[in-house]
Amino acid sequence: MVQTLQHTALVLIVVFPVLSTVAVALRVWARCAMRQFYWDDGLILLAWLLAVGEALAVYEFTLQSWAGHHYYDIPDLSNRQKVLAGRYNIANQLLYNPILSIVKTSIIVFLWRLDDKRKSVRLALRSFLVLNICLMVAIFFADLLQCTPVRYAWASAEMDTYVGKKVVKKGGTCIDQVNFFLISAGLSVMTDILILLIPPAMLITLNMPTRKKIAVWAVLSAGWVVTIVGVIRIVLYYYRFQPDNIDRSYSVSYTVSGIEANVAIIAACGPAIKALCTQYGIRFLSSRSATGPAAYVYGSPEASARRPGLQGYSRQRDPKGSHADPQYDLQDLGTVRRDGDGDSQEAIVRSASVGTKKSEFDFGLDTDHRAYGHSKGLPI
């Protein structure tokens, strides 16, 4: 009986795009419920479409190249089969980095719409956006032009000259592909970490209970899972391309790229999924106690009726009792509105304590995004 990992590889290739499809569908559902759609939502849809295309490419590559089988169990493939597998492989390479970069761009746009007025935060977001886009363009074209002529990247089987099974004359030249893949993967992880440092910076100075900060941070920073997968990918690829690894085809490590891309999409949909769960009374990562009051979605009739009496969290005061920066005063957030906000945006569900003047915040659905304590609110 032939030993193979191909079936496992095919399952991994299919399962994660299905999960990301569910996550994106829930995000779209949330947006439809709010009758809102923003640039970050459009970018996630674009990333999802590319991820589906990547999954199809990797699936076909697996079948055409007999990936998952021991090298000695793979039959002699025709040049046509090798070229076809090479085309699917290069398609996977070209799609991988843009998907992650588009997801990161979506997250940056999302955080930008939180409207943190601190110059340091806004400068960091602008800088990371430029860095992310520049890396996406540079890596894409470096990947596309990794060989001379370009076609040699996928058609080497037809362009090389063979004597038996030995190549006696190459039909082109390529850059050091292994080092290129490892360096580009390392740069991707670096940008992941840089972007994930922003949410804690936005939350750290809020006069909010630690438990609530952790809950909101967990939703905003779900991308750490993607960073971990990215690090695992680097390790797997490093060992896969070691010179002493002669049975590289017997592996599922090549599927990690697709897993990482789809996990990134799922993580980016986390706030919308949390919002939908909050709206329908399903509590997970809740920032209010189990015995807390019922949530009111900002913009709903219930929230509109209660809004004038709500108060929000403020920035921490200095010892003299004055705000470090008056623009972060959040007292009476219910009276603050931004032009064009309409009735809602998705980040924070307000819940008012019965008989008290203080409101609590949950990362949720269809609100004005003013939970983090900025004077003009935090539109997402």
CSV table of C-alpha atoms in Angstrom, one decimal:
chain,number,residue,atom,x,y,z
A,1,MET,CA,0.0,0.0,0.0
A,2,VAL,CA,1.4,3.4,-1.0
A,3,GLN,CA,2.0,5.7,1.9
A,4,THR,CA,0.7,9.2,1.2
A,5,LEU,CA,-0.1,12.5,2.9
A,6,GLN,CA,-1.9,13.9,-0.1
A,7,HIS,CA,-5.4,13.4,1.4
A,8,THR,CA,-4.4,15.2,4.5
A,9,ALA,CA,-3.0,18.1,2.4
A,10,LEU,CA,-6.2,18.3,0.3
A,11,VAL,CA,-8.3,18.5,3.5
A,12,LEU,CA,-6.1,21.3,4.9
A,13,ILE,CA,-6.3,23.2,1.6
A,14,VAL,CA,-10.1,23.1,1.6
A,15,VAL,CA,-11.0,23.4,5.3
A,16,PHE,CA,-9.4,26.8,6.0
A,17,PRO,CA,-10.9,28.6,3.0
A,18,VAL,CA,-14.3,27.2,4.1
A,19,LEU,CA,-13.7,28.7,7.6
A,20,SER,CA,-12.6,32.0,6.2
A,21,THR,CA,-15.7,32.0,3.9
A,22,VAL,CA,-17.9,31.6,7.0
A,23,ALA,CA,-16.1,34.4,8.7
A,24,VAL,CA,-16.4,36.7,5.8
A,25,ALA,CA,-20.1,35.8,5.4
A,26,LEU,CA,-20.7,36.7,9.1
A,27,ARG,CA,-18.9,40.0,8.6
A,28,VAL,CA,-21.0,40.8,5.5
A,29,TRP,CA,-24.1,39.8,7.5
A,30,ALA,CA,-23.1,42.2,10.2
A,31,ARG,CA,-22.6,45.0,7.7
A,32,CYS,CA,-26.0,44.3,6.1
A,33,ALA,CA,-27.6,44.4,9.5
A,34,MET,CA,-26.1,47.8,10.0
A,35,ARG,CA,-26.5,48.9,6.4
A,36,GLN,CA,-22.9,50.0,6.3
A,37,PHE,CA,-19.9,49.1,4.2
A,38,TYR,CA,-16.4,50.5,4.6
A,39,TRP,CA,-13.1,50.3,2.8
A,40,ASP,CA,-11.7,47.8,5.3
A,41,ASP,CA,-14.7,45.5,4.5
A,42,GLY,CA,-14.1,45.8,0.7
A,43,LEU,CA,-10.4,45.0,1.2
A,44,ILE,CA,-11.3,41.8,3.2
A,45,LEU,CA,-13.6,40.7,0.4
A,46,LEU,CA,-10.8,41.2,-2.1
A,47,ALA,CA,-8.4,39.3,0.1
A,48,TRP,CA,-10.9,36.5,0.5
A,49,LEU,CA,-11.4,36.2,-3.3
A,50,LEU,CA,-7.7,36.0,-3.8
A,51,ALA,CA,-7.5,33.4,-1.0
A,52,VAL,CA,-10.1,31.2,-2.8
A,53,GLY,CA,-8.0,31.5,-5.9
A,54,GLU,CA,-4.9,30.6,-4.0
A,55,ALA,CA,-6.7,27.5,-2.6
A,56,LEU,CA,-7.7,26.4,-6.1
A,57,ALA,CA,-4.1,26.8,-7.3
A,58,VAL,CA,-2.6,24.8,-4.4
A,59,TYR,CA,-5.3,22.1,-4.8
A,60,GLU,CA,-4.4,21.7,-8.5
A,61,PHE,CA,-0.7,21.8,-7.7
A,62,THR,CA,-1.1,19.0,-5.2
A,63,LEU,CA,-2.8,16.8,-7.8
A,64,GLN,CA,-0.6,17.6,-10.7
A,65,SER,CA,2.7,17.3,-8.8
A,66,TRP,CA,1.7,14.3,-6.7
A,67,ALA,CA,2.6,16.3,-3.6
A,68,GLY,CA,2.2,14.3,-0.4
A,69,HIS,CA,3.8,11.1,-1.9
A,70,HIS,CA,7.3,9.8,-1.3
A,71,TYR,CA,9.5,10.8,-4.2
A,72,TYR,CA,10.0,7.2,-5.1
A,73,ASP,CA,6.3,6.6,-5.4
A,74,ILE,CA,5.8,9.4,-7.9
A,75,PRO,CA,5.6,8.2,-11.5
A,76,ASP,CA,7.5,9.9,-14.3
A,77,LEU,CA,5.6,13.0,-15.1
A,78,SER,CA,5.5,14.5,-18.6
A,79,ASN,CA,7.0,17.9,-19.2
A,80,ARG,CA,3.4,19.2,-19.8
A,81,GLN,CA,2.4,18.0,-16.3
A,82,LYS,CA,5.5,19.5,-14.7
A,83,VAL,CA,4.9,22.9,-16.4
A,84,LEU,CA,1.2,22.8,-15.4
A,85,ALA,CA,2.2,22.1,-11.8
A,86,GLY,CA,4.7,24.9,-12.0
A,87,ARG,CA,2.1,27.3,-13.1
A,88,TYR,CA,-0.1,26.5,-10.2
A,89,ASN,CA,2.9,26.8,-7.9
A,90,ILE,CA,3.9,30.2,-9.2
A,91,ALA,CA,0.2,31.3,-8.9
A,92,ASN,CA,0.3,30.3,-5.2
A,93,GLN,CA,3.5,32.3,-4.7
A,94,LEU,CA,2.2,35.4,-6.4
A,95,LEU,CA,-1.1,35.4,-4.4
A,96,TYR,CA,0.3,34.6,-0.9
A,97,ASN,CA,1.9,37.9,0.0
A,98,PRO,CA,-0.7,40.2,-1.6
A,99,ILE,CA,-3.4,38.5,0.4
A,100,LEU,CA,-1.6,39.1,3.7
A,101,SER,CA,-0.8,42.6,2.8
A,102,ILE,CA,-4.4,43.4,1.8
A,103,VAL,CA,-5.6,42.0,5.1
A,104,LYS,CA,-3.0,44.1,7.0
A,105,THR,CA,-4.2,47.2,5.0
A,106,SER,CA,-7.8,46.4,6.0
A,107,ILE,CA,-6.7,46.2,9.7
A,108,ILE,CA,-4.8,49.5,9.4
A,109,VAL,CA,-7.9,51.2,7.9
A,110,PHE,CA,-10.0,49.7,10.6
A,111,LEU,CA,-7.7,51.1,13.3
A,112,TRP,CA,-7.5,54.5,11.5
A,113,ARG,CA,-11.3,54.8,11.7
A,114,LEU,CA,-11.0,54.4,15.5
A,115,ASP,CA,-9.9,58.0,15.2
A,116,ASP,CA,-7.3,58.1,17.9
A,117,LYS,CA,-6.2,61.7,17.8
A,118,ARG,CA,-2.7,61.2,19.2
A,119,LYS,CA,-0.1,62.1,16.7
A,120,SER,CA,2.1,59.2,17.6
A,121,VAL,CA,-0.6,56.6,16.8
A,122,ARG,CA,-1.7,58.3,13.6
A,123,LEU,CA,1.9,58.6,12.4
A,124,ALA,CA,2.5,54.9,13.2
A,125,LEU,CA,-0.6,53.9,11.2
A,126,ARG,CA,0.5,56.0,8.3
A,127,SER,CA,4.0,54.7,8.4
A,128,PHE,CA,2.9,51.0,8.7
A,129,LEU,CA,0.5,51.5,5.8
A,130,VAL,CA,3.2,52.8,3.5
A,131,LEU,CA,5.6,50.1,4.6
A,132,ASN,CA,3.1,47.4,4.1
A,133,ILE,CA,2.1,48.6,0.6
A,134,CYS,CA,5.8,49.1,-0.4
A,135,LEU,CA,6.7,45.6,0.7
A,136,MET,CA,3.6,44.1,-1.1
A,137,VAL,CA,4.6,45.7,-4.4
A,138,ALA,CA,8.4,44.9,-4.0
A,139,ILE,CA,7.9,41.2,-3.0
A,140,PHE,CA,5.2,40.7,-5.7
A,141,PHE,CA,7.5,41.8,-8.5
A,142,ALA,CA,10.6,40.1,-7.0
A,143,ASP,CA,8.5,36.9,-7.0
A,144,LEU,CA,7.2,37.5,-10.5
A,145,LEU,CA,10.7,38.2,-11.9
A,146,GLN,CA,12.6,35.7,-9.8
A,147,CYS,CA,13.8,33.9,-13.0
A,148,THR,CA,15.3,35.1,-16.3
A,149,PRO,CA,13.4,34.6,-18.6
A,150,VAL,CA,10.3,35.0,-16.5
A,151,ARG,CA,8.7,31.8,-18.0
A,152,TYR,CA,11.6,29.7,-16.6
A,153,ALA,CA,10.0,30.0,-13.1
A,154,TRP,CA,7.3,27.5,-14.1
A,155,ALA,CA,8.5,26.0,-17.4
A,156,SER,CA,12.1,24.9,-16.5
A,157,ALA,CA,11.1,21.3,-17.4
A,158,GLU,CA,10.6,22.3,-21.0
A,159,MET,CA,13.4,24.8,-21.2
A,160,ASP,CA,16.2,22.7,-19.7
A,161,THR,CA,18.3,20.3,-21.7
A,162,TYR,CA,18.4,16.8,-20.3
A,163,VAL,CA,20.6,13.7,-20.8
A,164,GLY,CA,18.5,11.0,-19.3
A,165,LYS,CA,17.2,12.6,-16.1
A,166,LYS,CA,20.2,14.9,-15.6
A,167,VAL,CA,20.1,18.6,-16.6
A,168,VAL,CA,23.1,19.3,-18.8
A,169,LYS,CA,22.1,22.8,-19.8
A,170,LYS,CA,19.8,25.2,-18.0
A,171,GLY,CA,17.3,27.2,-20.0
A,172,GLY,CA,17.4,30.1,-17.6
A,173,THR,CA,18.6,31.4,-14.3
A,174,CYS,CA,16.9,32.3,-11.0
A,175,ILE,CA,17.6,34.1,-7.8
A,176,ASP,CA,18.3,32.2,-4.6
A,177,GLN,CA,14.6,31.2,-4.2
A,178,VAL,CA,14.9,29.6,-0.8
A,179,ASN,CA,16.5,32.6,0.9
A,180,PHE,CA,14.1,34.9,-0.9
A,181,PHE,CA,11.1,33.0,0.5
A,182,LEU,CA,12.5,32.9,4.0
A,183,ILE,CA,13.4,36.6,4.0
A,184,SER,CA,10.0,37.7,2.6
A,185,ALA,CA,8.3,35.5,5.2
A,186,GLY,CA,10.4,37.2,7.9
A,187,LEU,CA,9.4,40.6,6.6
A,188,SER,CA,5.8,39.6,6.7
A,189,VAL,CA,6.0,38.5,10.3
A,190,MET,CA,7.8,41.8,11.2
A,191,THR,CA,4.9,43.9,9.7
A,192,ASP,CA,2.5,41.6,11.6
A,193,ILE,CA,4.2,42.5,14.9
A,194,LEU,CA,4.4,46.2,14.2
A,195,ILE,CA,0.7,46.5,13.4
A,196,LEU,CA,-0.3,44.4,16.4
A,197,LEU,CA,1.5,46.8,18.7
A,198,ILE,CA,-1.0,49.5,17.8
A,199,PRO,CA,-4.1,48.3,19.7
A,200,PRO,CA,-2.4,48.1,23.1
A,201,ALA,CA,-1.1,51.6,22.6
A,202,MET,CA,-4.6,52.8,21.9
A,203,LEU,CA,-6.0,51.1,25.0
A,204,ILE,CA,-3.2,51.6,27.6
A,205,THR,CA,-4.1,55.1,28.8
A,206,LEU,CA,-7.9,54.5,29.1
A,207,ASN,CA,-9.4,54.6,32.5
A,208,MET,CA,-11.1,51.3,32.0
A,209,PRO,CA,-11.0,48.2,34.2
A,210,THR,CA,-8.2,45.8,33.2
A,211,ARG,CA,-10.6,43.0,32.4
A,212,LYS,CA,-12.4,45.2,29.9
A,213,LYS,CA,-9.1,46.3,28.3
A,214,ILE,CA,-8.0,42.7,27.9
A,215,ALA,CA,-11.4,41.7,26.3
A,216,VAL,CA,-11.2,44.5,23.8
A,217,TRP,CA,-7.5,44.0,23.2
A,218,ALA,CA,-8.1,40.3,22.5
A,219,VAL,CA,-10.6,41.1,19.8
A,220,LEU,CA,-8.5,43.8,18.2
A,221,SER,CA,-5.3,41.7,18.4
A,222,ALA,CA,-6.4,38.3,17.2
A,223,GLY,CA,-3.8,38.7,14.6
A,224,TRP,CA,-1.2,37.3,17.0
A,225,VAL,CA,-2.5,33.9,15.9
A,226,VAL,CA,-1.5,34.7,12.3
A,227,THR,CA,2.0,35.8,13.5
A,228,ILE,CA,2.4,32.4,15.2
A,229,VAL,CA,1.4,30.6,12.1
A,230,GLY,CA,3.8,32.8,10.1
A,231,VAL,CA,6.7,31.8,12.4
A,232,ILE,CA,5.7,28.1,12.1
A,233,ARG,CA,5.7,28.5,8.3
A,234,ILE,CA,9.3,29.9,8.3
A,235,VAL,CA,10.5,27.0,10.4
A,236,LEU,CA,8.8,24.4,8.2
A,237,TYR,CA,10.1,25.9,5.0
A,238,TYR,CA,13.6,26.1,6.5
A,239,TYR,CA,13.7,22.4,7.3
A,240,ARG,CA,11.9,21.5,4.1
A,241,PHE,CA,14.6,22.9,1.9
A,242,GLN,CA,17.6,21.6,3.8
A,243,PRO,CA,20.0,19.9,1.4
A,244,ASP,CA,19.7,16.5,3.2
A,245,ASN,CA,15.9,16.5,2.8
A,246,ILE,CA,15.6,14.4,-0.3
A,247,ASP,CA,12.0,13.5,0.2
A,248,ARG,CA,10.5,17.0,0.0
A,249,SER,CA,7.4,15.9,-1.7
A,250,TYR,CA,6.3,13.8,1.3
A,251,SER,CA,5.1,16.7,3.3
A,252,VAL,CA,2.1,19.0,3.9
A,253,SER,CA,4.2,22.0,4.9
A,254,TYR,CA,3.5,23.7,1.6
A,255,THR,CA,-0.1,24.1,2.7
A,256,VAL,CA,0.8,26.4,5.5
A,257,SER,CA,0.9,29.5,3.2
A,258,GLY,CA,-2.8,29.0,2.5
A,259,ILE,CA,-3.6,28.3,6.2
A,260,GLU,CA,-1.8,31.6,7.2
A,261,ALA,CA,-3.7,33.6,4.6
A,262,ASN,CA,-7.1,32.3,5.6
A,263,VAL,CA,-6.4,32.6,9.4
A,264,ALA,CA,-5.5,36.2,8.7
A,265,ILE,CA,-8.9,36.8,7.1
A,266,ILE,CA,-10.7,35.1,10.0
A,267,ALA,CA,-8.8,37.1,12.5
A,268,ALA,CA,-9.6,40.4,10.7
A,269,CYS,CA,-13.3,39.4,10.8
A,270,GLY,CA,-13.1,38.9,14.6
A,271,PRO,CA,-14.6,42.2,15.6
A,272,ALA,CA,-17.6,41.8,13.3
A,273,ILE,CA,-18.2,38.2,14.5
A,274,LYS,CA,-17.9,39.4,18.1
A,275,ALA,CA,-20.4,42.1,17.3
A,276,LEU,CA,-22.8,39.7,15.8
A,277,CYS,CA,-22.6,37.4,18.8
A,278,THR,CA,-23.1,40.4,21.1
A,279,GLN,CA,-26.1,41.5,19.2
A,280,TYR,CA,-27.7,38.1,19.5
A,281,GLY,CA,-26.9,37.6,23.1
A,282,ILE,CA,-24.0,35.2,22.7
A,283,ARG,CA,-21.2,36.2,25.0
A,284,PHE,CA,-17.6,35.4,24.3
A,285,LEU,CA,-14.7,37.5,25.3
A,286,SER,CA,-17.3,39.7,26.9
A,287,SER,CA,-16.0,42.9,28.6
A,288,ARG,CA,-18.9,43.0,31.0
A,289,SER,CA,-19.8,40.7,33.8
A,290,ALA,CA,-22.2,37.8,33.4
A,291,THR,CA,-24.7,39.6,35.6
A,292,GLY,CA,-24.3,42.9,33.8
A,293,PRO,CA,-27.1,44.8,32.1
A,294,ALA,CA,-28.4,44.0,28.6
A,295,ALA,CA,-26.6,45.6,25.7
A,296,TYR,CA,-28.1,48.3,23.6
A,297,VAL,CA,-26.8,48.7,20.1
A,298,TYR,CA,-26.0,52.4,19.4
A,299,GLY,CA,-28.4,53.7,16.8
A,300,SER,CA,-31.2,51.4,17.8
A,301,PRO,CA,-34.4,52.8,19.3
A,302,GLU,CA,-33.5,51.5,22.7
A,303,ALA,CA,-30.0,53.1,22.6
A,304,SER,CA,-31.4,56.4,21.2
A,305,ALA,CA,-33.8,56.6,24.1
A,306,ARG,CA,-31.1,56.0,26.6
A,307,ARG,CA,-28.2,57.9,24.9
A,308,PRO,CA,-28.5,61.3,26.6
A,309,GLY,CA,-27.7,59.9,30.0
A,310,LEU,CA,-24.7,57.7,29.0
A,311,GLN,CA,-21.2,58.5,30.0
A,312,GLY,CA,-18.0,56.9,28.7
A,313,TYR,CA,-14.6,56.0,29.8
A,314,SER,CA,-12.1,58.9,30.0
A,315,ARG,CA,-8.4,59.0,29.8
A,316,GLN,CA,-6.6,58.6,33.1
A,317,ARG,CA,-6.3,61.8,35.1
A,318,ASP,CA,-3.0,63.2,36.4
A,319,PRO,CA,-2.5,63.7,40.1
A,320,LYS,CA,-3.8,67.2,39.9
A,321,GLY,CA,-7.1,66.0,38.6
A,322,SER,CA,-6.8,67.4,35.1
A,323,HIS,CA,-6.6,65.4,31.9
A,324,ALA,CA,-3.2,64.9,30.4
A,325,ASP,CA,-4.8,66.0,27.1
A,326,PRO,CA,-8.3,67.6,27.1
A,327,GLN,CA,-9.1,66.1,23.7
A,328,TYR,CA,-9.6,62.7,25.4
A,329,ASP,CA,-12.3,63.8,27.7
A,330,LEU,CA,-15.1,61.3,27.2
A,331,GLN,CA,-17.7,62.5,29.7
A,332,ASP,CA,-21.1,62.4,28.2
A,333,LEU,CA,-20.2,60.5,25.0
A,334,GLY,CA,-23.9,60.2,24.2
A,335,THR,CA,-24.0,63.7,23.0
A,336,VAL,CA,-21.0,63.4,20.7
A,337,ARG,CA,-21.6,62.7,17.0
A,338,ARG,CA,-19.4,62.9,13.9
A,339,ASP,CA,-20.7,64.1,10.5
A,340,GLY,CA,-21.6,61.2,8.3
A,341,ASP,CA,-21.6,58.6,11.1
A,342,GLY,CA,-25.3,58.3,10.9
A,343,ASP,CA,-26.7,56.0,13.5
A,344,SER,CA,-23.9,53.5,13.9
A,345,GLN,CA,-20.6,51.8,13.1
A,346,GLU,CA,-19.5,48.5,14.4
A,347,ALA,CA,-17.1,48.4,17.2
A,348,ILE,CA,-18.6,49.1,20.6
A,349,VAL,CA,-21.9,48.0,22.1
A,350,ARG,CA,-23.0,50.4,24.8
A,351,SER,CA,-24.7,48.9,27.8
A,352,ALA,CA,-26.1,51.2,30.5
A,353,SER,CA,-26.3,50.2,34.1
A,354,VAL,CA,-29.8,50.5,35.5
A,355,GLY,CA,-30.0,53.3,38.1
A,356,THR,CA,-26.4,54.4,37.5
A,357,LYS,CA,-24.8,57.1,35.5
A,358,LYS,CA,-21.9,55.0,34.2
A,359,SER,CA,-22.1,52.9,31.0
A,360,GLU,CA,-20.1,49.9,30.1
A,361,PHE,CA,-18.7,49.1,26.8
A,362,ASP,CA,-18.5,45.9,24.9
A,363,PHE,CA,-16.7,45.4,21.6
A,364,GLY,CA,-19.7,44.6,19.5
A,365,LEU,CA,-21.9,45.8,16.7
A,366,ASP,CA,-23.4,48.9,15.2
A,367,THR,CA,-22.2,51.7,17.4
A,368,ASP,CA,-20.5,55.0,17.2
A,369,HIS,CA,-17.1,53.5,18.1
A,370,ARG,CA,-16.5,55.9,20.9
A,371,ALA,CA,-15.4,53.3,23.5
A,372,TYR,CA,-11.7,54.1,23.7
A,373,GLY,CA,-12.1,57.6,25.1
A,374,HIS,CA,-11.5,60.1,22.3
A,375,SER,CA,-13.4,63.4,22.3
A,376,LYS,CA,-14.7,63.0,18.8
A,377,GLY,CA,-15.4,59.3,19.2
A,378,LEU,CA,-13.8,56.3,17.4
A,379,PRO,CA,-15.4,55.8,14.1
A,380,ILE,CA,-14.5,52.4,12.7
